[in-house]
Short mmCIF file of C-alpha atoms and ligand atoms in Angstrom, two decimals:
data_model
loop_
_atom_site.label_atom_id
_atom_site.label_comp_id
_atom_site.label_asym_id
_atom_site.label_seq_id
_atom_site.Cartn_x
_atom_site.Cartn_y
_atom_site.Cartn_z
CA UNK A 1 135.09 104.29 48.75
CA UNK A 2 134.32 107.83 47.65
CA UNK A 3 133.09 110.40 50.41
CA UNK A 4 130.06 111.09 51.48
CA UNK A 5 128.13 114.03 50.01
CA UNK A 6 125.81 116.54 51.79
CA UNK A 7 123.93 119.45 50.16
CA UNK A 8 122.80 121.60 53.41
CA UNK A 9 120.38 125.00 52.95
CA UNK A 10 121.23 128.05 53.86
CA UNK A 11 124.75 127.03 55.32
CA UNK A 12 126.32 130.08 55.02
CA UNK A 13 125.34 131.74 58.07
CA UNK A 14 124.56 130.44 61.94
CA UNK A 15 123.21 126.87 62.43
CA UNK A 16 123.02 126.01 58.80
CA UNK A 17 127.36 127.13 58.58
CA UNK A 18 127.93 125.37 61.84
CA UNK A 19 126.50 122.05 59.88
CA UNK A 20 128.14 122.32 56.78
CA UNK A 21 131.66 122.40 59.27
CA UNK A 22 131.02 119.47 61.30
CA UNK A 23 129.72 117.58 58.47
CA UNK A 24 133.36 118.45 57.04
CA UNK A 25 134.78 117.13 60.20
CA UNK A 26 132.68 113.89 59.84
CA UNK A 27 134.75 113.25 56.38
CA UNK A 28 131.19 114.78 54.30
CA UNK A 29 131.91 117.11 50.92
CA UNK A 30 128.93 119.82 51.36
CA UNK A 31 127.32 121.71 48.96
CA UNK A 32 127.10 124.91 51.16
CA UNK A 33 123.57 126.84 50.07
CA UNK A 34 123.06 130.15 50.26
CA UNK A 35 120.25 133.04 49.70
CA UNK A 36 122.28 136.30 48.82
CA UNK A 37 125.04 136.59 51.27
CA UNK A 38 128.20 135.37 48.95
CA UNK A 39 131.11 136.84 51.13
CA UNK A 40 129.34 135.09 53.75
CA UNK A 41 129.10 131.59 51.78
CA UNK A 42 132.81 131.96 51.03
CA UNK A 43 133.58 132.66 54.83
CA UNK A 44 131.46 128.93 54.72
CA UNK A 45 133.51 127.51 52.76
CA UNK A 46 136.59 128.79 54.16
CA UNK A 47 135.75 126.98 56.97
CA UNK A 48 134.83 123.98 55.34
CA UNK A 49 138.38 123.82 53.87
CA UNK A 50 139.97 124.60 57.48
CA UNK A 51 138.21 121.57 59.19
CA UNK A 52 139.74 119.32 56.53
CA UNK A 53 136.49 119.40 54.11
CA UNK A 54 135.60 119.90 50.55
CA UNK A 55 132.84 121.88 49.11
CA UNK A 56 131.47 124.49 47.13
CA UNK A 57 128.71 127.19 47.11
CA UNK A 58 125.91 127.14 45.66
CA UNK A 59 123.31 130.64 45.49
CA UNK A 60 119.19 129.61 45.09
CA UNK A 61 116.16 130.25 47.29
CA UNK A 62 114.67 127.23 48.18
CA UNK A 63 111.32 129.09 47.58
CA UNK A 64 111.87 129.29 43.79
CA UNK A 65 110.90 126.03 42.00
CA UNK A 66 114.17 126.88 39.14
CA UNK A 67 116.63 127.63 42.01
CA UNK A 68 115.71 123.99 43.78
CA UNK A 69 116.78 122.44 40.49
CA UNK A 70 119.64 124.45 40.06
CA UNK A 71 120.61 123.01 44.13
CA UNK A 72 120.03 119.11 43.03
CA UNK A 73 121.65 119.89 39.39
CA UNK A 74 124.97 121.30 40.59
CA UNK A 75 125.48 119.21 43.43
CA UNK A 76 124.89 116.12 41.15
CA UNK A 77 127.43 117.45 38.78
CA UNK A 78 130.11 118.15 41.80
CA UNK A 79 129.75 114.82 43.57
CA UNK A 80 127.63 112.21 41.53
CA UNK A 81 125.38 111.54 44.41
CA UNK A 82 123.50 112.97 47.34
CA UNK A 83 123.63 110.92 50.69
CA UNK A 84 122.70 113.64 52.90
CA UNK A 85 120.22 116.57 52.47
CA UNK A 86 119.30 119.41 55.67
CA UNK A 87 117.04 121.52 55.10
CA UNK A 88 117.96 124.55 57.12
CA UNK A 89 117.43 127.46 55.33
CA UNK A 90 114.33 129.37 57.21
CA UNK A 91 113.31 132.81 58.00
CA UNK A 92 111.56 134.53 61.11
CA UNK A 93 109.36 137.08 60.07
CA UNK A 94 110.27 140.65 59.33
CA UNK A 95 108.00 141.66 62.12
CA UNK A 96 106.94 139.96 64.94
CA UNK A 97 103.16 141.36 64.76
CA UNK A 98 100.03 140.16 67.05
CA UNK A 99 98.08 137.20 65.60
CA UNK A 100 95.38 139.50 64.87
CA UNK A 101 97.40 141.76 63.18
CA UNK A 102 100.07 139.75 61.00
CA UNK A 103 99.49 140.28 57.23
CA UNK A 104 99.42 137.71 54.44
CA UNK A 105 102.46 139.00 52.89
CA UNK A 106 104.69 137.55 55.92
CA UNK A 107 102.49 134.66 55.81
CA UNK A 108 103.41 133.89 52.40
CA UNK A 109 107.51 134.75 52.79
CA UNK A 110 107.33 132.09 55.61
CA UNK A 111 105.37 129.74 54.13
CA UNK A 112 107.14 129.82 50.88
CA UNK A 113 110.93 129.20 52.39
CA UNK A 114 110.24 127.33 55.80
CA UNK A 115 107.98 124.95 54.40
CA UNK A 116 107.07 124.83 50.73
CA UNK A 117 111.11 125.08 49.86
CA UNK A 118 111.54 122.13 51.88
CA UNK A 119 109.00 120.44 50.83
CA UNK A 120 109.68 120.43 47.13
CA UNK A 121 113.60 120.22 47.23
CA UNK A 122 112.87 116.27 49.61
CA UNK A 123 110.91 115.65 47.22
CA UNK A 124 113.15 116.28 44.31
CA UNK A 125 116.54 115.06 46.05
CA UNK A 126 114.21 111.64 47.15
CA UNK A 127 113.50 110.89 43.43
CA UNK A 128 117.18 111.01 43.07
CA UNK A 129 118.55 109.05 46.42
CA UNK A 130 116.19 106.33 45.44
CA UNK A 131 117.82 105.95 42.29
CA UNK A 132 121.35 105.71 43.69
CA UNK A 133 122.79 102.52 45.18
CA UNK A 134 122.95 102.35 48.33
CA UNK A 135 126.44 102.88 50.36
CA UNK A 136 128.07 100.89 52.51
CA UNK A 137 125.70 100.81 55.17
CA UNK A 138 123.16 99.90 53.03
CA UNK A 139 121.55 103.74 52.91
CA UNK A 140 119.98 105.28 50.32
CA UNK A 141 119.99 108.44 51.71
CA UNK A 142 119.36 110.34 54.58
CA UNK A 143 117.26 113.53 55.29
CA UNK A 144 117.05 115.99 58.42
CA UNK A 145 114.71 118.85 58.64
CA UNK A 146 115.59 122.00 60.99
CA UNK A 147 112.70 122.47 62.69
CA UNK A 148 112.26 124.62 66.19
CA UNK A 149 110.81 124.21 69.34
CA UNK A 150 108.00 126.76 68.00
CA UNK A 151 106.93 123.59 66.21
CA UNK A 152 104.85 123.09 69.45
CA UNK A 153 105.42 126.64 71.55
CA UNK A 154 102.70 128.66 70.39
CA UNK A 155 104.32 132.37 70.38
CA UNK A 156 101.10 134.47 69.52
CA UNK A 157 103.87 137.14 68.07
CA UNK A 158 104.69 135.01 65.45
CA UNK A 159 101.51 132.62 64.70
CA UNK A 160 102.91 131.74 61.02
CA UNK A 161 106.34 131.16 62.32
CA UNK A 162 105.41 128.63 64.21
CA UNK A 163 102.33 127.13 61.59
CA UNK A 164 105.22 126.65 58.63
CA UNK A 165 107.62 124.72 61.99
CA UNK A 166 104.89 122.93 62.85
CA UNK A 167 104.23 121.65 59.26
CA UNK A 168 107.78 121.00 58.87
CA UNK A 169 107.66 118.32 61.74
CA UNK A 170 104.54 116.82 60.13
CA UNK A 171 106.50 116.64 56.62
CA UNK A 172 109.50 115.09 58.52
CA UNK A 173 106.77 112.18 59.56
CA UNK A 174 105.56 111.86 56.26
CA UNK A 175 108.90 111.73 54.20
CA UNK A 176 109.80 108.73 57.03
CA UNK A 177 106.96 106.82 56.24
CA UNK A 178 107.10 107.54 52.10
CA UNK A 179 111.02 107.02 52.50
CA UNK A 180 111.66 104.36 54.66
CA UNK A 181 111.07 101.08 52.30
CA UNK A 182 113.77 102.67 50.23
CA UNK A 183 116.15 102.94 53.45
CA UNK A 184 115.97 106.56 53.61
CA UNK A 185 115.76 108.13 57.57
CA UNK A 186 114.46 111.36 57.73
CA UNK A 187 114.47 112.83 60.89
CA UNK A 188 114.23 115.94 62.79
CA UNK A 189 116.40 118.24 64.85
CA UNK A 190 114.79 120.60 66.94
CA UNK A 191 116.93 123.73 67.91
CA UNK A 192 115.50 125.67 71.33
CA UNK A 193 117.08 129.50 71.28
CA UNK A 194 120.06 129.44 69.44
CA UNK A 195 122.88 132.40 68.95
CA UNK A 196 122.86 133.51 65.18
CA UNK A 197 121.88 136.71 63.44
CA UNK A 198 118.37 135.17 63.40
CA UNK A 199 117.99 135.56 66.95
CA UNK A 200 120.46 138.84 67.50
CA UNK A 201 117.14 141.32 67.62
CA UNK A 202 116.11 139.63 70.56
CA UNK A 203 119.16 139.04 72.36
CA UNK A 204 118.51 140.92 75.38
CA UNK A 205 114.71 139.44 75.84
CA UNK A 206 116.41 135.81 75.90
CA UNK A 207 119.58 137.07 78.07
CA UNK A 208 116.54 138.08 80.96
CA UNK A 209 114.37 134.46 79.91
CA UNK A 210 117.45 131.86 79.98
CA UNK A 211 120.10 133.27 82.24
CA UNK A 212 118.70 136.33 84.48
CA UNK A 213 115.26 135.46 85.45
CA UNK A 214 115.30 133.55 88.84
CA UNK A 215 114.15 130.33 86.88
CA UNK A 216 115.48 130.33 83.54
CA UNK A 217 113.33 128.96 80.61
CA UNK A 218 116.02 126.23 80.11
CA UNK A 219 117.29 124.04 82.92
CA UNK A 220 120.62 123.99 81.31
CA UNK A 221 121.14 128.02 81.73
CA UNK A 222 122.84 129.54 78.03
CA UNK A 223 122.10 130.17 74.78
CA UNK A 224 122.33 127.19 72.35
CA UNK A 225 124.84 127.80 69.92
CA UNK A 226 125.32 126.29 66.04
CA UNK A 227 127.53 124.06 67.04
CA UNK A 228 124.83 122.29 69.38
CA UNK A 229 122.93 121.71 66.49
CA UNK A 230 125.63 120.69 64.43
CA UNK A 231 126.71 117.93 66.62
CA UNK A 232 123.10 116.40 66.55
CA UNK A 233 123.21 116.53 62.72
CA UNK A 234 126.53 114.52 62.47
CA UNK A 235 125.26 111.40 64.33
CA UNK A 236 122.15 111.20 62.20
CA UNK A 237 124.69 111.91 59.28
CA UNK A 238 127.13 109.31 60.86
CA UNK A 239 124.29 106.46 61.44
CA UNK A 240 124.59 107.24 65.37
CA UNK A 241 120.36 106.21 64.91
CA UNK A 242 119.93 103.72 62.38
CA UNK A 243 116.70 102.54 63.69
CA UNK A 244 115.36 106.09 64.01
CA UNK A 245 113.04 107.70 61.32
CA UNK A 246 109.90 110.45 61.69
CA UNK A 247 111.76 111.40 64.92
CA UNK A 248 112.25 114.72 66.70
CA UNK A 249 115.80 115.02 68.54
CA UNK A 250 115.15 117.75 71.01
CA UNK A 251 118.59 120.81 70.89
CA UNK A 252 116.76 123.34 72.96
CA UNK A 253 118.81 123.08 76.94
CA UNK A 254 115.91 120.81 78.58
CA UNK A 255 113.33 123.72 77.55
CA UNK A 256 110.78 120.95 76.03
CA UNK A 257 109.77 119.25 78.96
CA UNK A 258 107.29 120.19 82.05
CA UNK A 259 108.49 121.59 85.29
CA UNK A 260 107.09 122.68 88.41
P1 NAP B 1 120.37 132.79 60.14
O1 NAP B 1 121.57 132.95 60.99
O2 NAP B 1 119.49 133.95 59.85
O3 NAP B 1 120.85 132.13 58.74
C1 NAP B 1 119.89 131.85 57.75
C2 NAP B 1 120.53 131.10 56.62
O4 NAP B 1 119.51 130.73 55.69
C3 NAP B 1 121.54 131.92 55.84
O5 NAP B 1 122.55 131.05 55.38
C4 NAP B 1 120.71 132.47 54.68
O6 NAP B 1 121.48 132.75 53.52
C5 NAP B 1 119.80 131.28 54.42
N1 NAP B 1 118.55 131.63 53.74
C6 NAP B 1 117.63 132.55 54.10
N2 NAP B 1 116.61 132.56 53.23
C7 NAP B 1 116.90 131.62 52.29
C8 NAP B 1 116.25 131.18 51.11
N3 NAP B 1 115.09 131.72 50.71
N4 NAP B 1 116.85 130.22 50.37
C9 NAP B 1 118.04 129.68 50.75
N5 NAP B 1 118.69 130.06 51.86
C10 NAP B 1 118.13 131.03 52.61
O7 NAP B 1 119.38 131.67 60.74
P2 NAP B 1 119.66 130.49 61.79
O8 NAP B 1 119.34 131.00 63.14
O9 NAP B 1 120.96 129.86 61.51
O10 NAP B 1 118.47 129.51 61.40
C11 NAP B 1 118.66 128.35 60.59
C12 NAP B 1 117.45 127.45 60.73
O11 NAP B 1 117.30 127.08 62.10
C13 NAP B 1 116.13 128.11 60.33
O12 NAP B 1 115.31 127.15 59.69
C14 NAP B 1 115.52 128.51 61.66
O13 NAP B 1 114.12 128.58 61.60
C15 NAP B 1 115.98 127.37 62.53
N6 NAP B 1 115.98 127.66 63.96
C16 NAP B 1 116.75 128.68 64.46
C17 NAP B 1 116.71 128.93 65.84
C18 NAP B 1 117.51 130.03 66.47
O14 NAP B 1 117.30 130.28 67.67
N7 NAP B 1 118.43 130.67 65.78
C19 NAP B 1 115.92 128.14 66.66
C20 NAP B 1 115.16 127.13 66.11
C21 NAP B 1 115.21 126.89 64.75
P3 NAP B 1 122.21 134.21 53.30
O15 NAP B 1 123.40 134.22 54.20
O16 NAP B 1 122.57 134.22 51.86
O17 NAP B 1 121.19 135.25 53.68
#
């Protein structure tokens, strides 16, 4: 039986890299997206190769309709089919500004790759998995969003952040339902703070929040790191949740639930 086949967004840097590796490790071929970074990408895929993988890169902007084709087109001509697609790629915004203060242009940027990206490219890879046979397993296809704990945290210093998260949950619900007569899952994984260059500007406010302050934000007291994430990915990639679909899996050091 041929191997698996993942195309995973923005995967050459932080969480989406630490997927496309331990989806290399779990046996997948990735097609490892990237923005603009290619010495980064090929770091990626260096990595890919090391953990006993196969792959290739692939540049595109999930915001731009051409560059979504270009994602679907190329890994269709690499490896035939797509079993697996993460959407990963995302942006914070360039400035975290005060809700009554944040400007439509940031709105837009955020809005255009967090959601409508995502968006477009399930909808475009769905078309596709529901066309393929399914593999052994009897899947079609399998989808996971990257969404964030500011899919519910309101963080008034970055309202459209957390908007474009919290649509991407309500997508993730919305692909299940569309997707599942098809057997499609499409779930998602819900990082807390995790250490990439994404979060890197703020290091030293989340150093004081998780590990100095008295009480840290998380019960379990460190940063989250790709590879957290990554593992999460792999059992939804691996059928670790067969009977799972439109649901969050929480990556975030206990920092979802209520204490007192
Ligand atoms: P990161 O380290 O900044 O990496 C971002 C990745 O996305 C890079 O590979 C980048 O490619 C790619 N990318 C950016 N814009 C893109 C676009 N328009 N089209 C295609 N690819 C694009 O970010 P990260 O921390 O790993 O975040 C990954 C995902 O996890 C995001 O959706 C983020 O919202 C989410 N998340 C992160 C955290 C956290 O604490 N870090 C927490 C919750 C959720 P280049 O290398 O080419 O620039």
């Amino acid at each position: 039986m041929s191997k698996s086949s993942a195309l995973v967004t923005g995967a050459s840097r932080g969480i989406g890299r630490g997927i496309a590796v331990e989806l290399a490790r779990a046996g997948y071929r990735v097609a490892i997206n990237y923005a603009g970074n290619l010495e980064a990408a090929n770091e990626a895929l260096g990595l890919v190769r090391a953990a006993g993988g196969d792959g290739f890169i692939v540049q595109g902007d999930v915001a731009v309709a051409a560059d979504r084709d270009r994602l679907v087109t190329e890994t269709l001509a690499h490896f035939g089919r797509i079993d697996l697609l993460v959407n990963n790629a995302g942006v914070g915004p360039k400035v975290r500004a005060d809700l009554l203060e944040s400007g439509e242009e940031s709105f837009d940027r955020l809005f255009s790759i967090n959601l409508k990206g995502p968006f477009f490219l399930t909808q475009q890879v769905a078309r596709k998995m529901i066309e393929q046979a399914p593999d052994a397993r009897g899947f079609r296809g399998r989808v996971v969003n990257i969404t964030s704990i500011s899919a519910y945290t309101a963080s008034i210093n970055r309202g459209d952040y957390c908007m474009v998260k919290s649509g991407l949950s309500m997508m993730t619900k919305l692909f299940a339902e569309r997707l599942a007569p098809h057997g499609i899952n499409v779930n998602e994984v819900r990082p807390g703070v995790i250490a990439t260059d994404l979060t890197s500007g703020v290091k030293a406010k989340y150093d004081k929040l998780i590990i100095q302050d008295e009480r840290g934000i998380t019960p379990i007291r460190r940063w989250g790191t790709p590879e957290d994430v990554a593992l999460a990915v792999r059992a939804l990639a691996e059928d670790r949740f067969p009977f799972s679909t439109g649901a969050a899996f929480d990556v975030d050091g206990g920092f979802g639930f209520f204490r007192l």
